């Protein structure tokens, strides 16, 4: 009889101290005017110490329930097809006496930061906690094509080079005509001394070179030399 009483007392104590977390998704216009439109694939994951993980689906009332949570520190993430939800830190601590309910608290946390870096406090409860989590943003799966922008078009390096070349082609004759004679003569003298001008002059000379005449002159010189040598041998 005493054993049955002890067992029932332990069961009552465990039931009384079991922590229960309920997460509801309220209406959040304009991101989520009606939470009932969330797909059935939405689910919440509570990750605790190594090897401890709870995954629950969404209910008809747009809520998630985690019953009988042991003492630990958890990371709560809500997964949805169309919305992003902020991650939460959930701490469950045991009371000083086994018969007392556990304390459960929730804060917003931030990925990539230290675990001790807590955000806004979502609430504290004894034995159970009911919190509401709103979506933070919508998921976008398509990149919008930007329209035509004249400024972006002019920033292209090829367009800038074409504009500069056009200014040089059409603007230089105008500048040359408006130069005073001394400046114009000095500019022409600098062009003559320029290495690029010299290379262009050498190229023009090579193009105007009479290769056939040069070969004919060389052949005539060779014939004259051979005939002269023959007369000497005679």
PDB file of C-alpha atoms in Angstrom:
ATOM      1  CA  UNK A   1       0.000   0.000   0.000  1.00  0.00           C
ATOM      2  CA  UNK A   2       2.845   2.320   0.861  1.00  0.00           C
ATOM      3  CA  UNK A   3       4.547   1.498  -2.436  1.00  0.00           C
ATOM      4  CA  UNK A   4       1.441   2.364  -4.431  1.00  0.00           C
ATOM      5  CA  UNK A   5       1.092   5.650  -2.561  1.00  0.00           C
ATOM      6  CA  UNK A   6       4.737   6.534  -3.239  1.00  0.00           C
ATOM      7  CA  UNK A   7       4.367   5.696  -6.931  1.00  0.00           C
ATOM      8  CA  UNK A   8       1.227   7.807  -7.255  1.00  0.00           C
ATOM      9  CA  UNK A   9       2.950  10.684  -5.464  1.00  0.00           C
ATOM     10  CA  UNK A  10       5.881  10.515  -7.863  1.00  0.00           C
ATOM     11  CA  UNK A  11       3.535  10.470 -10.849  1.00  0.00           C
ATOM     12  CA  UNK A  12       1.629  13.473  -9.549  1.00  0.00           C
ATOM     13  CA  UNK A  13       4.875  15.319  -8.915  1.00  0.00           C
ATOM     14  CA  UNK A  14       6.165  14.582 -12.418  1.00  0.00           C
ATOM     15  CA  UNK A  15       2.884  15.714 -13.978  1.00  0.00           C
ATOM     16  CA  UNK A  16       2.856  18.854 -11.863  1.00  0.00           C
ATOM     17  CA  UNK A  17       6.459  19.719 -12.762  1.00  0.00           C
ATOM     18  CA  UNK A  18       6.224  18.981 -16.513  1.00  0.00           C
ATOM     19  CA  UNK A  19       6.775  22.127 -18.571  1.00  0.00           C
ATOM     20  CA  UNK A  20       4.515  22.805 -21.528  1.00  0.00           C
ATOM     21  CA  UNK A  21       5.227  25.327 -24.285  1.00  0.00           C
ATOM     22  CA  UNK A  22       2.546  26.590 -26.661  1.00  0.00           C
ATOM     23  CA  UNK A  23       3.452  28.859 -29.579  1.00  0.00           C
ATOM     24  CA  UNK A  24       0.668  30.645 -31.477  1.00  0.00           C
ATOM     25  CA  UNK A  25       0.881  32.548 -34.760  1.00  0.00           C
ATOM     26  CA  UNK A  26      -1.381  35.632 -34.593  1.00  0.00           C
ATOM     27  CA  UNK A  27      -2.679  37.696 -37.485  1.00  0.00           C
ATOM     28  CA  UNK A  28       0.079  40.071 -38.589  1.00  0.00           C
ATOM     29  CA  UNK A  29      -1.032  42.316 -41.455  1.00  0.00           C
ATOM     30  CA  UNK A  30       0.282  42.996 -43.999  1.00  0.00           C
ATOM     31  CA  UNK A  31       2.690  40.024 -43.829  1.00  0.00           C
ATOM     32  CA  UNK A  32       0.143  37.486 -42.595  1.00  0.00           C
ATOM     33  CA  UNK A  33      -3.426  38.823 -42.408  1.00  0.00           C
ATOM     34  CA  UNK A  34      -4.879  35.356 -41.835  1.00  0.00           C
ATOM     35  CA  UNK A  35      -2.684  32.746 -40.080  1.00  0.00           C
ATOM     36  CA  UNK A  36      -5.068  30.020 -41.256  1.00  0.00           C
ATOM     37  CA  UNK A  37      -3.479  30.385 -44.699  1.00  0.00           C
ATOM     38  CA  UNK A  38      -0.213  28.892 -43.448  1.00  0.00           C
ATOM     39  CA  UNK A  39       0.476  25.626 -45.284  1.00  0.00           C
ATOM     40  CA  UNK A  40       0.166  22.302 -43.510  1.00  0.00           C
ATOM     41  CA  UNK A  41       3.896  21.759 -44.040  1.00  0.00           C
ATOM     42  CA  UNK A  42       4.702  24.464 -41.470  1.00  0.00           C
ATOM     43  CA  UNK A  43       6.321  23.031 -38.361  1.00  0.00           C
ATOM     44  CA  UNK A  44       8.303  24.098 -35.309  1.00  0.00           C
ATOM     45  CA  UNK A  45      11.564  22.543 -34.131  1.00  0.00           C
ATOM     46  CA  UNK A  46      12.884  22.737 -30.577  1.00  0.00           C
ATOM     47  CA  UNK A  47      16.569  21.789 -30.384  1.00  0.00           C
ATOM     48  CA  UNK A  48      18.133  21.172 -26.982  1.00  0.00           C
ATOM     49  CA  UNK A  49      21.308  19.426 -25.812  1.00  0.00           C
ATOM     50  CA  UNK A  50      23.002  16.942 -28.170  1.00  0.00           C
ATOM     51  CA  UNK A  51      20.500  14.281 -29.165  1.00  0.00           C
ATOM     52  CA  UNK A  52      17.437  16.198 -27.920  1.00  0.00           C
ATOM     53  CA  UNK A  53      15.098  17.539 -30.595  1.00  0.00           C
ATOM     54  CA  UNK A  54      11.337  17.988 -30.808  1.00  0.00           C
ATOM     55  CA  UNK A  55       9.534  18.557 -34.111  1.00  0.00           C
ATOM     56  CA  UNK A  56       5.793  19.303 -34.037  1.00  0.00           C
ATOM     57  CA  UNK A  57       3.427  20.176 -36.918  1.00  0.00           C
ATOM     58  CA  UNK A  58       1.113  23.143 -37.003  1.00  0.00           C
ATOM     59  CA  UNK A  59      -2.414  22.734 -35.620  1.00  0.00           C
ATOM     60  CA  UNK A  60      -5.691  23.978 -37.020  1.00  0.00           C
ATOM     61  CA  UNK A  61      -5.636  26.950 -34.680  1.00  0.00           C
ATOM     62  CA  UNK A  62      -2.189  27.978 -36.057  1.00  0.00           C
ATOM     63  CA  UNK A  63      -0.288  26.912 -32.952  1.00  0.00           C
ATOM     64  CA  UNK A  64       2.476  24.504 -31.929  1.00  0.00           C
ATOM     65  CA  UNK A  65       2.553  22.584 -28.646  1.00  0.00           C
ATOM     66  CA  UNK A  66       5.579  21.040 -26.907  1.00  0.00           C
ATOM     67  CA  UNK A  67       4.471  18.999 -23.859  1.00  0.00           C
ATOM     68  CA  UNK A  68       6.646  17.581 -21.075  1.00  0.00           C
ATOM     69  CA  UNK A  69       9.863  19.506 -21.658  1.00  0.00           C
ATOM     70  CA  UNK A  70      12.763  18.481 -19.394  1.00  0.00           C
ATOM     71  CA  UNK A  71      15.163  20.972 -17.872  1.00  0.00           C
ATOM     72  CA  UNK A  72      17.441  22.388 -20.583  1.00  0.00           C
ATOM     73  CA  UNK A  73      18.067  25.363 -22.822  1.00  0.00           C
ATOM     74  CA  UNK A  74      16.456  25.106 -26.277  1.00  0.00           C
ATOM     75  CA  UNK A  75      16.498  26.853 -29.635  1.00  0.00           C
ATOM     76  CA  UNK A  76      13.039  27.265 -31.162  1.00  0.00           C
ATOM     77  CA  UNK A  77      12.736  27.735 -34.930  1.00  0.00           C
ATOM     78  CA  UNK A  78       9.504  27.954 -36.922  1.00  0.00           C
ATOM     79  CA  UNK A  79       9.696  26.779 -40.522  1.00  0.00           C
ATOM     80  CA  UNK A  80       7.210  28.004 -43.105  1.00  0.00           C
ATOM     81  CA  UNK A  81       7.118  27.972 -46.875  1.00  0.00           C
ATOM     82  CA  UNK A  82       6.310  31.653 -47.329  1.00  0.00           C
ATOM     83  CA  UNK A  83       7.433  33.427 -44.134  1.00  0.00           C
ATOM     84  CA  UNK A  84      10.478  33.932 -41.948  1.00  0.00           C
ATOM     85  CA  UNK A  85      10.060  33.743 -38.169  1.00  0.00           C
ATOM     86  CA  UNK A  86      12.570  34.973 -35.582  1.00  0.00           C
ATOM     87  CA  UNK A  87      14.421  32.255 -33.624  1.00  0.00           C
ATOM     88  CA  UNK A  88      13.744  32.025 -29.894  1.00  0.00           C
ATOM     89  CA  UNK A  89      15.658  30.803 -26.885  1.00  0.00           C
ATOM     90  CA  UNK A  90      13.602  28.738 -24.437  1.00  0.00           C
ATOM     91  CA  UNK A  91      14.960  27.908 -20.961  1.00  0.00           C
ATOM     92  CA  UNK A  92      13.330  25.296 -18.729  1.00  0.00           C
ATOM     93  CA  UNK A  93      14.595  25.144 -15.130  1.00  0.00           C
ATOM     94  CA  UNK A  94      13.511  22.864 -12.310  1.00  0.00           C
ATOM     95  CA  UNK A  95      12.139  24.221  -9.066  1.00  0.00           C
ATOM     96  CA  UNK A  96      13.867  23.820  -5.713  1.00  0.00           C
ATOM     97  CA  UNK A  97      11.306  21.183  -4.685  1.00  0.00           C
ATOM     98  CA  UNK A  98      10.308  18.314  -7.002  1.00  0.00           C
ATOM     99  CA  UNK A  99       6.634  18.941  -6.321  1.00  0.00           C
ATOM    100  CA  UNK A 100       6.854  22.501  -7.620  1.00  0.00           C
ATOM    101  CA  UNK A 101       6.312  23.243 -11.330  1.00  0.00           C
ATOM    102  CA  UNK A 102       9.184  24.058 -13.622  1.00  0.00           C
ATOM    103  CA  UNK A 103       9.930  27.595 -14.749  1.00  0.00           C
ATOM    104  CA  UNK A 104       9.911  28.212 -18.496  1.00  0.00           C
ATOM    105  CA  UNK A 105      11.087  31.431 -20.159  1.00  0.00           C
ATOM    106  CA  UNK A 106      11.488  32.577 -23.761  1.00  0.00           C
ATOM    107  CA  UNK A 107      13.578  35.294 -25.416  1.00  0.00           C
ATOM    108  CA  UNK A 108      14.416  36.212 -28.955  1.00  0.00           C
ATOM    109  CA  UNK A 109      17.892  35.128 -29.994  1.00  0.00           C
ATOM    110  CA  UNK A 110      20.117  35.987 -32.938  1.00  0.00           C
ATOM    111  CA  UNK A 111      21.974  33.606 -35.212  1.00  0.00           C
ATOM    112  CA  UNK A 112      25.715  34.090 -35.358  1.00  0.00           C
ATOM    113  CA  UNK A 113      25.793  35.663 -31.876  1.00  0.00           C
ATOM    114  CA  UNK A 114      26.689  34.312 -28.464  1.00  0.00           C
ATOM    115  CA  UNK A 115      24.040  32.222 -26.749  1.00  0.00           C
ATOM    116  CA  UNK A 116      24.002  34.655 -23.844  1.00  0.00           C
ATOM    117  CA  UNK A 117      23.001  37.507 -26.166  1.00  0.00           C
ATOM    118  CA  UNK A 118      19.252  37.682 -25.560  1.00  0.00           C
ATOM    119  CA  UNK A 119      16.703  39.825 -27.329  1.00  0.00           C
ATOM    120  CA  UNK A 120      13.178  40.838 -26.290  1.00  0.00           C
ATOM    121  CA  UNK A 121      11.597  38.761 -23.534  1.00  0.00           C
ATOM    122  CA  UNK A 122       8.535  36.804 -24.664  1.00  0.00           C
ATOM    123  CA  UNK A 123       7.329  35.705 -21.243  1.00  0.00           C
ATOM    124  CA  UNK A 124       7.793  33.547 -18.149  1.00  0.00           C
ATOM    125  CA  UNK A 125       5.547  30.773 -16.873  1.00  0.00           C
ATOM    126  CA  UNK A 126       5.296  28.198 -14.123  1.00  0.00           C
ATOM    127  CA  UNK A 127       4.677  24.760 -15.554  1.00  0.00           C
ATOM    128  CA  UNK A 128       3.545  26.191 -18.883  1.00  0.00           C
ATOM    129  CA  UNK A 129       4.039  29.142 -21.195  1.00  0.00           C
ATOM    130  CA  UNK A 130       1.927  30.457 -24.054  1.00  0.00           C
ATOM    131  CA  UNK A 131       3.660  32.898 -26.412  1.00  0.00           C
ATOM    132  CA  UNK A 132       2.821  34.506 -29.749  1.00  0.00           C
ATOM    133  CA  UNK A 133       5.379  34.796 -32.532  1.00  0.00           C
ATOM    134  CA  UNK A 134       4.813  37.033 -35.541  1.00  0.00           C
ATOM    135  CA  UNK A 135       6.551  36.575 -38.909  1.00  0.00           C
ATOM    136  CA  UNK A 136       9.483  38.884 -39.541  1.00  0.00           C
ATOM    137  CA  UNK A 137       9.408  38.961 -43.352  1.00  0.00           C
ATOM    138  CA  UNK A 138       8.176  37.235 -46.485  1.00  0.00           C
ATOM    139  CA  UNK A 139      10.252  34.804 -48.505  1.00  0.00           C
ATOM    140  CA  UNK A 140      11.013  35.868 -52.060  1.00  0.00           C
ATOM    141  CA  UNK A 141      11.840  33.197 -54.625  1.00  0.00           C
ATOM    142  CA  UNK A 142      12.022  35.411 -57.717  1.00  0.00           C
ATOM    143  CA  UNK A 143      14.382  38.251 -58.577  1.00  0.00           C
ATOM    144  CA  UNK A 144      12.618  41.261 -60.032  1.00  0.00           C
ATOM    145  CA  UNK A 145      14.063  42.464 -63.313  1.00  0.00           C
ATOM    146  CA  UNK A 146      15.123  46.080 -63.116  1.00  0.00           C
ATOM    147  CA  UNK A 147      13.899  48.496 -65.773  1.00  0.00           C
ATOM    148  CA  UNK A 148      15.967  50.578 -68.136  1.00  0.00           C
ATOM    149  CA  UNK A 149      18.107  53.200 -66.428  1.00  0.00           C
ATOM    150  CA  UNK A 150      19.966  55.827 -68.439  1.00  0.00           C
ATOM    151  CA  UNK A 151      22.412  56.388 -65.591  1.00  0.00           C
ATOM    152  CA  UNK A 152      23.311  52.679 -65.441  1.00  0.00           C
ATOM    153  CA  UNK A 153      23.653  52.656 -69.220  1.00  0.00           C
ATOM    154  CA  UNK A 154      26.112  55.562 -69.148  1.00  0.00           C
ATOM    155  CA  UNK A 155      28.153  53.923 -66.384  1.00  0.00           C
ATOM    156  CA  UNK A 156      29.174  51.102 -68.728  1.00  0.00           C
ATOM    157  CA  UNK A 157      32.937  51.253 -69.529  1.00  0.00           C
ATOM    158  CA  UNK A 158      32.313  50.531 -73.214  1.00  0.00           C
ATOM    159  CA  UNK A 159      29.842  53.401 -73.483  1.00  0.00           C
ATOM    160  CA  UNK A 160      32.262  55.761 -71.726  1.00  0.00           C
ATOM    161  CA  UNK A 161      35.072  54.786 -74.105  1.00  0.00           C
ATOM    162  CA  UNK A 162      32.798  55.333 -77.104  1.00  0.00           C
ATOM    163  CA  UNK A 163      31.757  58.757 -75.822  1.00  0.00           C
ATOM    164  CA  UNK A 164      35.360  59.836 -75.218  1.00  0.00           C
ATOM    165  CA  UNK A 165      36.388  58.598 -78.670  1.00  0.00           C
ATOM    166  CA  UNK A 166      33.503  60.479 -80.273  1.00  0.00           C
ATOM    167  CA  UNK A 167      34.461  63.677 -78.479  1.00  0.00           C
ATOM    168  CA  UNK A 168      38.070  63.300 -79.630  1.00  0.00           C
ATOM    169  CA  UNK A 169      37.081  62.608 -83.252  1.00  0.00           C
ATOM    170  CA  UNK A 170      34.560  65.409 -83.628  1.00  0.00           C
ATOM    171  CA  UNK A 171      36.081  67.862 -81.184  1.00  0.00           C
ATOM    172  CA  UNK A 172      39.750  67.858 -82.222  1.00  0.00           C
ATOM    173  CA  UNK A 173      39.188  69.461 -85.675  1.00  0.00           C
ATOM    174  CA  UNK A 174      37.172  72.215 -84.025  1.00  0.00           C
ATOM    175  CA  UNK A 175      39.941  72.801 -81.497  1.00  0.00           C
ATOM    176  CA  UNK A 176      42.596  72.835 -84.222  1.00  0.00           C
ATOM    177  CA  UNK A 177      40.656  75.432 -86.213  1.00  0.00           C
ATOM    178  CA  UNK A 178      40.331  77.688 -83.178  1.00  0.00           C
ATOM    179  CA  UNK A 179      44.018  77.506 -82.227  1.00  0.00           C
ATOM    180  CA  UNK A 180      46.243  80.503 -82.779  1.00  0.00           C
ATOM    181  CA  UNK A 181      49.028  79.974 -85.378  1.00  0.00           C
ATOM    182  CA  UNK A 182      51.848  79.678 -82.837  1.00  0.00           C
ATOM    183  CA  UNK A 183      50.055  77.053 -80.752  1.00  0.00           C
ATOM    184  CA  UNK A 184      49.031  75.177 -83.880  1.00  0.00           C
ATOM    185  CA  UNK A 185      52.610  75.142 -85.194  1.00  0.00           C
ATOM    186  CA  UNK A 186      53.909  73.968 -81.834  1.00  0.00           C
ATOM    187  CA  UNK A 187      51.310  71.195 -81.737  1.00  0.00           C
ATOM    188  CA  UNK A 188      52.242  70.046 -85.266  1.00  0.00           C
ATOM    189  CA  UNK A 189      55.914  70.040 -84.311  1.00  0.00           C
ATOM    190  CA  UNK A 190      55.142  67.876 -81.287  1.00  0.00           C
ATOM    191  CA  UNK A 191      53.235  65.481 -83.526  1.00  0.00           C
ATOM    192  CA  UNK A 192      56.227  65.169 -85.852  1.00  0.00           C
ATOM    193  CA  UNK A 193      58.526  64.359 -82.932  1.00  0.00           C
ATOM    194  CA  UNK A 194      56.094  61.893 -81.419  1.00  0.00           C
ATOM    195  CA  UNK A 195      57.230  58.215 -81.502  1.00  0.00           C
ATOM    196  CA  UNK A 196      53.801  57.199 -82.720  1.00  0.00           C
ATOM    197  CA  UNK A 197      54.067  59.572 -85.641  1.00  0.00           C
ATOM    198  CA  UNK A 198      57.517  58.198 -86.487  1.00  0.00           C
ATOM    199  CA  UNK A 199      56.275  54.641 -86.450  1.00  0.00           C
ATOM    200  CA  UNK A 200      53.365  55.621 -88.677  1.00  0.00           C
ATOM    201  CA  UNK A 201      55.819  57.297 -91.092  1.00  0.00           C
ATOM    202  CA  UNK A 202      57.969  54.175 -91.192  1.00  0.00           C
ATOM    203  CA  UNK A 203      54.889  52.100 -91.870  1.00  0.00           C
ATOM    204  CA  UNK A 204      53.896  54.406 -94.727  1.00  0.00           C
ATOM    205  CA  UNK A 205      57.397  54.086 -96.220  1.00  0.00           C
ATOM    206  CA  UNK A 206      57.197  50.311 -96.046  1.00  0.00           C
ATOM    207  CA  UNK A 207      53.835  50.372 -97.801  1.00  0.00           C
ATOM    208  CA  UNK A 208      55.167  52.631-100.597  1.00  0.00           C
ATOM    209  CA  UNK A 209      58.333  50.569-101.081  1.00  0.00           C
ATOM    210  CA  UNK A 210      58.727  49.269-104.673  1.00  0.00           C
ATOM    211  CA  UNK A 211      59.847  45.723-104.059  1.00  0.00           C
ATOM    212  CA  UNK A 212      59.675  44.729-107.762  1.00  0.00           C
ATOM    213  CA  UNK A 213      61.860  47.665-108.813  1.00  0.00           C
ATOM    214  CA  UNK A 214      64.336  46.886-106.057  1.00  0.00           C
ATOM    215  CA  UNK A 215      64.565  43.273-107.230  1.00  0.00           C
ATOM    216  CA  UNK A 216      64.969  44.383-110.868  1.00  0.00           C
ATOM    217  CA  UNK A 217      67.794  46.722-109.928  1.00  0.00           C
ATOM    218  CA  UNK A 218      69.486  44.010-107.924  1.00  0.00           C
ATOM    219  CA  UNK A 219      69.221  41.566-110.832  1.00  0.00           C
ATOM    220  CA  UNK A 220      70.696  44.102-113.284  1.00  0.00           C
ATOM    221  CA  UNK A 221      73.571  44.767-110.916  1.00  0.00           C
ATOM    222  CA  UNK A 222      74.264  41.055-110.615  1.00  0.00           C
ATOM    223  CA  UNK A 223      74.304  40.589-114.404  1.00  0.00           C
ATOM    224  CA  UNK A 224      76.659  43.543-114.834  1.00  0.00           C
ATOM    225  CA  UNK A 225      79.017  42.120-112.240  1.00  0.00           C
ATOM    226  CA  UNK A 226      79.112  38.692-113.882  1.00  0.00           C
ATOM    227  CA  UNK A 227      79.755  40.124-117.348  1.00  0.00           C
ATOM    228  CA  UNK A 228      82.552  42.290-116.010  1.00  0.00           C
ATOM    229  CA  UNK A 229      84.162  39.313-114.354  1.00  0.00           C
ATOM    230  CA  UNK A 230      84.022  37.303-117.587  1.00  0.00           C
ATOM    231  CA  UNK A 231      85.780  39.991-119.576  1.00  0.00           C
ATOM    232  CA  UNK A 232      88.537  40.129-117.042  1.00  0.00           C
ATOM    233  CA  UNK A 233      89.095  36.384-117.283  1.00  0.00           C
ATOM    234  CA  UNK A 234      89.416  36.660-121.007  1.00  0.00           C
TER     235      UNK A 234
END
